Coordinates of C-alpha atoms in Angstrom, one line a residue:
Chain C
X9 CA 83.4 141.7 357.9
X10 CA 84.2 140.8 361.5
X11 CA 81.6 140.5 364.2
X12 CA 83.0 141.8 367.5
X13 CA 82.9 139.3 370.3
X14 CA 80.6 141.5 372.3
X15 CA 78.0 141.2 369.5
X16 CA 78.4 137.5 368.7
X17 CA 75.2 136.5 370.6
X18 CA 73.1 138.9 368.5
X19 CA 72.1 136.6 365.7
X20 CA 70.6 139.4 363.6
X21 CA 74.0 140.9 363.2
X22 CA 75.2 137.7 361.6
X23 CA 73.4 138.8 358.4
X24 CA 76.8 140.5 357.6
X25 CA 78.0 137.0 356.8
X26 CA 76.1 137.4 353.5
X27 CA 79.1 139.6 352.5
X28 CA 81.4 136.6 353.1
X29 CA 79.1 134.4 350.9
X30 CA 79.5 137.2 348.4
X31 CA 83.3 136.7 348.4
X32 CA 82.9 133.0 347.7
X33 CA 80.6 133.7 344.7
X34 CA 82.9 136.6 343.5
X35 CA 85.8 134.1 343.3
X36 CA 83.7 131.1 342.0
X37 CA 82.0 133.1 339.2
X38 CA 85.3 134.9 338.4
X39 CA 83.5 138.2 338.5
X40 CA 86.7 140.2 338.5
X41 CA 87.5 139.0 334.9
X42 CA 84.4 140.7 333.5
X43 CA 84.0 143.6 335.9
X44 CA 87.5 145.1 336.4
X45 CA 88.2 145.9 332.8
X46 CA 85.0 148.0 332.7
X47 CA 86.2 150.2 335.6
X48 CA 88.7 152.5 333.9
X49 CA 91.4 154.4 335.8
X50 CA 91.6 157.9 334.6
X51 CA 95.0 158.4 332.9
X52 CA 94.7 162.2 333.6
X53 CA 94.3 161.6 337.3
X54 CA 97.2 159.2 337.4
X55 CA 99.4 161.6 335.4
X56 CA 98.4 164.6 337.6
X57 CA 99.1 162.8 340.8
X58 CA 102.5 161.5 339.6
X59 CA 103.4 165.0 338.4
X60 CA 102.5 166.5 341.8
X61 CA 104.5 163.9 343.6
X62 CA 107.5 164.5 341.2
X63 CA 107.4 168.3 341.8
X64 CA 107.2 167.7 345.5
X65 CA 110.2 165.4 345.5
X66 CA 112.0 167.8 343.2
X67 CA 111.7 170.5 345.8
X68 CA 113.3 168.2 348.3
X69 CA 116.2 167.5 345.9
X70 CA 115.8 163.8 345.3
X71 CA 113.2 163.1 342.7
X72 CA 112.2 159.7 341.3
X73 CA 112.0 159.7 337.6
X74 CA 108.5 160.8 336.6
X75 CA 107.8 157.7 334.5
X76 CA 108.7 155.4 337.3
X77 CA 106.5 157.5 339.6
X78 CA 103.6 157.1 337.2
X79 CA 104.0 153.4 337.2
X80 CA 104.1 153.3 341.0
X81 CA 101.0 155.5 341.2
X82 CA 99.2 153.3 338.7
X83 CA 100.0 150.2 340.8
X84 CA 99.0 151.7 344.0
X85 CA 95.7 152.9 342.7
X86 CA 94.9 149.8 340.7
X87 CA 95.6 147.7 343.8
X88 CA 93.1 149.7 345.7
X89 CA 90.5 149.6 343.0
X90 CA 90.8 145.9 342.6
X91 CA 90.6 145.3 346.3
X92 CA 87.7 147.7 346.8
X93 CA 85.7 146.5 343.9
X94 CA 86.0 142.9 345.3
X95 CA 84.7 144.1 348.7
X96 CA 81.9 146.2 347.1
X97 CA 80.8 143.4 344.8
X98 CA 80.7 141.0 347.7
X99 CA 78.4 143.5 349.4
X100 CA 76.3 143.6 346.2
X101 CA 76.0 139.8 346.1
X102 CA 75.2 139.9 349.8
X103 CA 72.4 142.3 349.2
X104 CA 71.0 140.0 346.5
X105 CA 71.2 137.0 348.8
X106 CA 70.0 138.6 352.1
X107 CA 68.3 141.8 351.0
X108 CA 67.7 144.6 353.5
X109 CA 69.0 142.5 356.4
X110 CA 72.6 142.9 355.3
X111 CA 72.1 146.6 355.1
X112 CA 70.5 146.7 358.6
X113 CA 73.2 144.6 360.1
X114 CA 76.0 146.5 358.4
X115 CA 74.4 149.8 359.5
X116 CA 74.3 148.5 363.1
X117 CA 78.0 147.4 363.0
X118 CA 79.2 150.6 361.2
X119 CA 77.6 152.9 363.8
X120 CA 79.1 151.0 366.6
X121 CA 82.6 150.0 365.6
X122 CA 84.1 151.5 362.4
X123 CA 85.0 155.0 361.3
X124 CA 82.9 155.8 358.2
X125 CA 85.8 157.2 356.1
X126 CA 88.5 154.8 357.2
X127 CA 90.2 153.2 354.2
X128 CA 92.8 150.5 353.7
X129 CA 94.5 149.2 350.6
X130 CA 92.1 146.3 350.5
X131 CA 88.9 147.8 352.0
X132 CA 86.9 150.8 350.8
X133 CA 85.6 153.4 353.3
X134 CA 82.3 152.1 354.9
X135 CA 80.6 155.2 353.6
X136 CA 81.1 154.0 350.1
X137 CA 79.8 150.6 350.9
X138 CA 76.6 152.0 352.4
X139 CA 76.3 154.2 349.3
X140 CA 76.2 151.1 347.2
X141 CA 73.8 149.2 349.4
X142 CA 71.4 152.1 349.6
X143 CA 71.6 152.5 345.8
X144 CA 70.8 148.8 345.3
X145 CA 68.0 148.8 347.9
X146 CA 66.3 151.7 346.1
X147 CA 66.6 149.9 342.7
X148 CA 65.5 146.5 343.9
X149 CA 63.0 147.1 346.7
X150 CA 59.8 149.2 347.2
X151 CA 61.5 151.3 349.8
X152 CA 58.8 153.9 349.5
X153 CA 56.2 151.4 350.7
X154 CA 58.2 150.3 353.8
X155 CA 57.1 151.1 357.3
X156 CA 57.9 154.7 358.4
X157 CA 60.6 153.4 360.9
X158 CA 62.4 151.6 358.1
X159 CA 62.1 154.5 355.7
X160 CA 63.5 156.8 358.4
X161 CA 66.4 154.4 359.1
X162 CA 67.2 154.2 355.3
X163 CA 66.8 158.0 354.8
X164 CA 69.3 158.7 357.6
X165 CA 71.8 156.3 356.2
X166 CA 71.2 157.7 352.7
X167 CA 72.2 161.1 353.9
X168 CA 75.3 159.8 355.7
X169 CA 76.4 157.8 352.6
X170 CA 76.0 160.8 350.4
X171 CA 78.5 162.8 352.4
X172 CA 81.9 163.7 351.2
X173 CA 84.5 161.0 352.0
X174 CA 87.3 162.7 353.7
X175 CA 90.6 161.4 354.9
X176 CA 92.8 158.8 353.2
X177 CA 95.8 159.6 351.1
X178 CA 96.1 160.8 347.5
X179 CA 95.9 157.2 346.2
X180 CA 92.6 156.7 348.1
X181 CA 91.2 159.9 346.6
X182 CA 91.9 158.8 343.0
X183 CA 90.5 155.3 343.8
X184 CA 87.4 157.0 345.1
X185 CA 87.1 159.1 342.0
X186 CA 87.4 156.0 339.9
X187 CA 84.7 154.1 341.8
X188 CA 82.0 156.7 341.0
X189 CA 78.3 156.2 340.7
X190 CA 78.6 154.6 337.2
X191 CA 81.1 152.2 338.6
X192 CA 78.8 151.4 341.5
X193 CA 76.1 150.5 339.1
X194 CA 78.4 148.2 337.2
X195 CA 79.4 146.5 340.5
X196 CA 75.7 146.1 341.5
X197 CA 74.9 144.6 338.1
X198 CA 77.9 142.2 338.3
X199 CA 76.8 141.2 341.8
X200 CA 73.3 140.4 340.6
X201 CA 74.6 138.3 337.7
X202 CA 76.9 136.3 340.0
X203 CA 74.0 135.5 342.4
X204 CA 72.0 132.4 341.3
X205 CA 68.4 133.5 340.5
X206 CA 66.8 130.9 342.8
X207 CA 68.8 132.3 345.8
X208 CA 68.0 136.0 345.2
X209 CA 66.1 137.7 348.0
X210 CA 63.4 139.7 346.2
X211 CA 61.1 142.6 347.2
X212 CA 58.2 140.2 347.0
X213 CA 59.9 137.9 349.5
X214 CA 60.6 140.8 351.8
X215 CA 57.0 142.0 351.7
X216 CA 55.7 138.5 352.3
X217 CA 58.1 137.9 355.2
X218 CA 57.2 141.2 356.9
X219 CA 53.5 140.5 356.5
X220 CA 53.5 136.8 357.4
X221 CA 56.6 135.9 359.4
X222 CA 57.1 139.0 361.6
X223 CA 53.8 138.5 363.4
X224 CA 55.0 135.1 364.6
X225 CA 57.9 136.7 366.4
X226 CA 55.5 139.2 368.0
X227 CA 53.5 136.2 369.3
X228 CA 56.7 134.4 370.6
X229 CA 56.7 131.8 367.9
X230 CA 59.9 131.1 365.9
X231 CA 58.8 130.9 362.3
X232 CA 61.2 128.1 361.2
X233 CA 58.7 126.2 359.2
X234 CA 55.6 127.5 357.6
X235 CA 52.5 125.9 356.2
X236 CA 49.8 123.7 357.7
X237 CA 50.3 120.3 359.3
X238 CA 51.7 117.8 356.8
X239 CA 52.6 120.5 354.3
X240 CA 55.0 122.6 356.4
X241 CA 58.2 123.7 354.7
X242 CA 61.5 125.1 356.1
X243 CA 61.6 128.9 355.9
X244 CA 64.7 130.3 354.2
X245 CA 67.4 131.7 356.3
X246 CA 67.2 135.2 354.7
X247 CA 63.4 135.3 355.3
X248 CA 63.9 134.6 359.0
X249 CA 66.6 137.2 359.4
X250 CA 64.7 139.9 357.5
X251 CA 61.5 139.3 359.5
X252 CA 63.6 139.4 362.7
X253 CA 65.1 142.7 361.7
X254 CA 61.7 144.1 360.9
X255 CA 60.5 143.4 364.4
X256 CA 63.7 144.8 365.8
X257 CA 63.4 148.1 363.9
X258 CA 59.7 148.6 363.7
X259 CA 57.9 146.7 366.5
X260 CA 60.5 146.3 369.2
X261 CA 58.6 148.1 372.0
X262 CA 55.5 146.0 371.3
X263 CA 57.6 142.9 371.4
X264 CA 59.3 144.0 374.6
X265 CA 56.0 144.8 376.4
X266 CA 54.7 141.3 375.5
X267 CA 57.4 139.6 377.4
X268 CA 57.6 138.5 381.0
X269 CA 58.6 141.6 383.1
X270 CA 62.0 140.2 383.8
X271 CA 62.7 139.5 380.1
X272 CA 61.3 142.9 379.0
X273 CA 63.0 144.8 381.9
X274 CA 65.6 146.4 379.7
X275 CA 66.1 146.8 375.9
X276 CA 69.1 144.5 376.2
X277 CA 67.2 141.6 377.9
X278 CA 64.3 142.0 375.4
X279 CA 66.7 142.1 372.5
X280 CA 68.3 138.9 373.8
X281 CA 64.9 137.2 373.8
X282 CA 64.3 138.3 370.2
X283 CA 67.7 137.0 369.1
X284 CA 67.0 133.7 370.9
X285 CA 63.7 133.4 368.9
X286 CA 65.5 134.2 365.6
X287 CA 68.1 131.6 366.4
X288 CA 65.4 129.0 367.3
X289 CA 63.7 129.7 364.0
X290 CA 66.9 129.1 362.2
X291 CA 67.4 125.8 364.1
X292 CA 63.9 124.7 363.3
X293 CA 64.4 125.5 359.6
X294 CA 67.7 123.7 359.5
X295 CA 66.3 120.7 361.4
X296 CA 63.4 120.4 358.9
X297 CA 65.7 120.5 355.9
X298 CA 68.3 118.1 357.4
X299 CA 65.5 115.7 358.5
X300 CA 64.0 115.5 355.0
X301 CA 67.4 115.0 353.5
X302 CA 68.1 112.1 356.0
X303 CA 64.7 110.6 355.2
X304 CA 65.4 110.6 351.5
X305 CA 68.8 109.1 352.0
X306 CA 67.4 106.4 354.3
X307 CA 64.9 105.5 351.6
X308 CA 67.8 105.2 349.1
X309 CA 69.6 103.0 351.5
X310 CA 72.4 105.5 352.1
X311 CA 74.0 106.0 355.5
Chain U
X4 CA 37.7 117.5 377.1
X5 CA 40.8 115.8 375.7
X6 CA 41.4 116.4 372.0
X7 CA 41.6 113.4 369.6
X8 CA 44.5 113.1 367.2
X9 CA 42.1 114.1 364.4
X10 CA 41.1 117.3 366.2
X11 CA 44.7 118.2 366.9
X12 CA 45.5 117.7 363.2
X13 CA 42.6 120.0 362.4
X14 CA 43.9 122.7 364.7
X15 CA 47.4 122.4 363.3
X16 CA 46.0 123.0 359.8
X17 CA 44.4 126.3 360.8
X18 CA 45.9 129.5 359.6
X19 CA 45.1 133.0 360.7
X20 CA 46.2 135.0 363.8
X21 CA 49.3 133.3 365.2
X22 CA 48.2 134.1 368.7
X23 CA 45.1 132.0 368.3
X24 CA 46.9 129.0 366.7
X25 CA 48.2 125.8 368.1
X26 CA 51.8 125.4 367.0
X27 CA 54.0 122.4 367.3
X28 CA 57.1 123.0 365.2
X29 CA 58.9 121.4 363.6
X30 CA 56.6 118.5 362.9
X31 CA 59.0 116.1 361.1
X32 CA 56.7 113.2 360.4
X33 CA 52.9 112.9 360.0
X34 CA 53.0 109.7 362.1
X35 CA 53.6 111.9 365.2
X36 CA 49.8 112.0 365.1
X37 CA 48.5 108.5 365.0
X38 CA 44.9 107.9 364.0
X39 CA 42.5 107.1 366.8
X40 CA 44.8 108.2 369.5
X41 CA 44.5 111.3 371.7
X42 CA 48.0 112.8 371.6
X43 CA 50.9 114.0 369.5
X44 CA 54.4 112.6 369.9
X45 CA 57.1 115.1 370.7
X46 CA 60.8 114.5 370.2
X47 CA 63.9 114.8 372.4
X48 CA 65.9 118.0 371.7
X49 CA 69.6 118.4 371.6
X50 CA 70.3 120.4 374.8
X51 CA 70.8 119.0 378.2
X52 CA 71.2 120.8 381.5
X53 CA 73.3 118.4 383.6
X54 CA 73.7 118.6 387.4
X55 CA 77.2 118.8 388.8
X56 CA 76.8 117.0 392.1
X57 CA 80.4 117.7 393.2
X58 CA 79.8 121.5 393.1
X59 CA 77.1 121.9 395.7
X60 CA 76.1 120.2 398.9
X61 CA 72.4 121.0 398.7
X62 CA 69.7 123.0 396.8
X63 CA 67.5 125.2 399.0
X64 CA 64.7 126.9 397.2
X65 CA 64.3 129.4 400.1
X66 CA 68.0 130.3 400.1
X67 CA 68.8 133.9 398.9
X68 CA 71.6 132.3 396.9
X69 CA 69.4 129.8 395.2
X70 CA 69.8 131.2 391.7
X71 CA 73.5 131.6 392.0
X72 CA 73.7 128.0 393.4
X73 CA 71.8 126.7 390.3
X74 CA 74.5 128.2 388.0
X75 CA 77.2 126.3 389.9
X76 CA 75.1 123.2 390.0
X77 CA 74.2 122.8 386.3
X78 CA 76.2 122.5 383.1
X79 CA 74.9 122.7 379.5
X80 CA 75.6 120.0 377.0
X81 CA 74.7 119.9 373.3
X82 CA 74.2 116.5 371.6
X83 CA 73.9 116.6 367.8
X84 CA 71.3 114.4 366.1
X85 CA 72.9 111.0 365.5
X86 CA 74.9 111.1 368.8
X87 CA 73.6 110.1 372.2
X88 CA 73.5 111.1 375.8
X89 CA 74.2 108.4 378.4
X90 CA 71.8 108.6 381.3
X91 CA 73.0 106.5 384.2
X92 CA 70.8 104.8 386.8
X93 CA 69.7 107.4 389.3
X94 CA 70.8 110.3 387.2
X95 CA 68.6 113.3 386.7
X96 CA 69.0 115.9 383.8
X97 CA 66.9 118.6 382.3
X98 CA 66.2 118.0 378.6
X99 CA 64.0 119.7 376.1
X100 CA 61.5 118.9 373.4
X101 CA 62.8 119.4 369.8
X102 CA 59.5 121.1 369.1
X103 CA 58.4 124.6 369.9
X104 CA 55.0 124.6 371.5
X105 CA 52.5 127.5 371.3
X106 CA 49.1 127.1 372.9
X107 CA 46.2 129.4 372.3
X108 CA 44.3 130.7 375.3
X109 CA 41.7 127.9 375.2
X110 CA 44.1 124.9 375.3
X111 CA 46.1 123.3 378.0
X112 CA 48.6 120.5 377.5
X113 CA 50.1 117.6 379.5
X114 CA 53.4 116.1 378.5
X115 CA 53.6 112.5 379.4
X116 CA 56.2 109.8 378.8
X117 CA 55.9 107.0 376.2
X118 CA 55.5 103.5 377.5
X119 CA 58.3 102.2 375.4
X120 CA 60.8 104.4 377.3
X121 CA 59.0 104.0 380.6
X122 CA 59.4 100.3 380.5
X123 CA 63.2 100.8 380.3
X124 CA 63.0 102.9 383.5
X125 CA 62.9 106.4 381.9
X126 CA 60.8 109.2 383.5
X127 CA 60.6 112.2 381.2
X128 CA 58.5 114.8 383.1
X129 CA 57.4 115.4 386.6
X130 CA 55.9 118.9 386.2
X131 CA 53.7 117.9 383.3
X132 CA 51.2 120.7 382.9
X133 CA 51.5 123.4 380.2
X134 CA 49.2 126.3 380.6
X135 CA 47.2 128.3 378.0
X136 CA 49.1 130.9 376.0
X137 CA 52.4 129.1 376.7
X138 CA 55.1 129.5 374.0
X139 CA 58.5 127.8 374.2
X140 CA 60.2 124.5 374.2
X141 CA 59.2 122.2 377.0
X142 CA 61.7 121.4 379.6
X143 CA 61.7 117.7 380.4
X144 CA 62.8 116.5 383.8
X145 CA 64.4 113.3 382.8
X146 CA 65.6 110.6 385.1
X147 CA 66.6 107.0 384.9
X148 CA 64.9 104.9 387.6
X149 CA 66.0 101.7 385.9
X150 CA 69.0 99.4 386.6
X151 CA 71.2 100.1 383.6
X152 CA 72.3 103.2 381.6
X153 CA 70.0 104.4 378.9
X154 CA 71.1 106.0 375.7
X155 CA 69.1 109.1 374.9
X156 CA 69.0 110.0 371.1
X157 CA 68.0 113.5 370.3
X158 CA 65.4 113.4 367.5
X159 CA 63.6 110.3 368.8
X160 CA 60.0 110.6 370.0
X161 CA 60.3 110.6 373.7
X162 CA 57.0 111.9 375.0
X163 CA 53.5 112.6 374.1
X164 CA 51.5 115.7 374.4
X165 CA 47.8 115.5 375.4
X166 CA 45.7 118.6 374.8
X167 CA 42.5 119.6 376.4
X168 CA 40.1 122.5 376.0
X169 CA 39.9 125.1 378.8
X170 CA 36.5 126.4 379.7
X171 CA 36.7 130.1 379.5
X172 CA 34.3 132.5 381.2
X173 CA 33.6 136.2 380.6
X174 CA 36.0 136.9 383.5
X175 CA 38.9 135.0 381.8
X176 CA 41.7 137.4 381.1
X177 CA 44.9 137.1 379.1
X178 CA 47.4 136.1 381.7
X179 CA 50.7 137.8 382.3
X180 CA 53.4 135.8 380.5
X181 CA 55.0 133.2 382.8
X182 CA 58.7 133.2 383.8
X183 CA 59.1 130.1 381.6
X184 CA 57.6 131.8 378.5
X185 CA 59.8 132.1 375.3
X186 CA 62.2 129.6 376.7
X187 CA 64.6 128.4 374.0
X188 CA 66.6 125.9 376.0
X189 CA 66.1 123.8 379.2
X190 CA 66.5 126.3 382.0
X191 CA 65.9 126.7 385.6
X192 CA 64.5 130.1 386.4
X193 CA 64.8 132.4 389.3
X194 CA 61.1 132.2 389.9
X195 CA 59.7 134.1 392.9
X196 CA 58.8 131.5 395.4
X197 CA 55.3 132.2 396.5
X198 CA 54.7 132.1 400.3
X199 CA 58.4 132.3 401.0
X200 CA 57.8 135.0 403.6
X201 CA 55.2 132.9 405.4
X202 CA 57.4 129.8 405.5
X203 CA 60.3 132.0 406.8
X204 CA 58.0 133.0 409.8
X205 CA 57.4 129.4 410.6
X206 CA 61.2 128.7 410.3
X207 CA 61.9 131.4 412.8
X208 CA 59.3 130.0 415.2
X209 CA 61.2 126.7 415.2
X210 CA 64.5 128.4 416.1
X211 CA 65.5 127.7 419.7
X212 CA 65.1 130.6 422.2

């Protein structure tokens, strides 16, 4: 996923980088080996498409032999399915790593910059990606207990993701029929298995972050370390980003009103302040971790 | 009443409503609070706001172009931990504390240099008062009044924060957030200069004719 330059200062959007981490794990764990054989191309769909193409070419008087056409169709569709599954599984791993924050960030970028049904040979339509993310969130998180604002956000996207995916060519349509709901569940499962258990962002973590970290943002305190003096620990990156998103989506007006009038003057200036606080929390967390590592190394005599 | 290190430690241990808490974060070493002292050490952060003398002939707080002038006059520099910033004799820069400071409504703070640095000629803050309810990094007005350049290492303890209790009355109200609130890097701000209009009247009176 690319972050447009105009959005680069908005640190919450950077949650989409979880998708890129997903790519790294997809390759490292060799997910494709186990997953792709389970997602079967329908021979009938391939045969029908090749036949239709053959008849069309026949009318124009210069047909490619039907068997060769079938091979070409299979390659085109298999290429799409392989590429799309890789992207979708990277999303699935991203959801396991960053939880709802990836979905919120992806939703923000999708509404702003990308056509929902646009496909390429390597990338599935965003509508399908949202469909997978929503499906996973419903399975992994207590969505029904979320704040009304979040539920409404998710409901709206659920409706959008359930819509018919239009556009694309005939190969895209067969690839879409191949990656059906059952295939999405296989992808979600493979994504979960590829994510180390200790790194998974769980529903318990989300509830905790919303309850304990988000109030710090509302009081202008970046929650980069948590715990009392002498026992403070670095807060995980995913926790900071999710708490930040929660404030952005649920309590933004409260946050805005709490700022100096110049900072809260417009939604943009207030959002900039929130992004700065989130970034500061990430810096504090990183500093805490790096300092402890350096202290350990200095005790071991390492430089 | 100035708080002892033990009292500061007690306040830092408190949980509950974030608004009512004293926060100094990250606190990297327990020794930042030394027993039987009355302050907590704070460290030098990684961002510096460096004046560019060649860009401007003067700074005039009353000038309508003051804020725009400041943009021309200052440049931002980031120094990672492990690297250093060379502060030359007579040089002035804005630095920051590594720590985020949040004061509850009944505490005030004063940021003061450490004698180890002071003896080398380093001044770290001139506007030292931090008001109740403040939340942000502290901007340090750093200058070298010594004879030779000083290396500034982000991450080292460079200042100490003294905390005192504010006597509140029934009339005490939660103040409007200051222009320096939620400051995440050393910044100059376009603060409304109080009494500007009155000084302008005096200026006009001095004009010939």
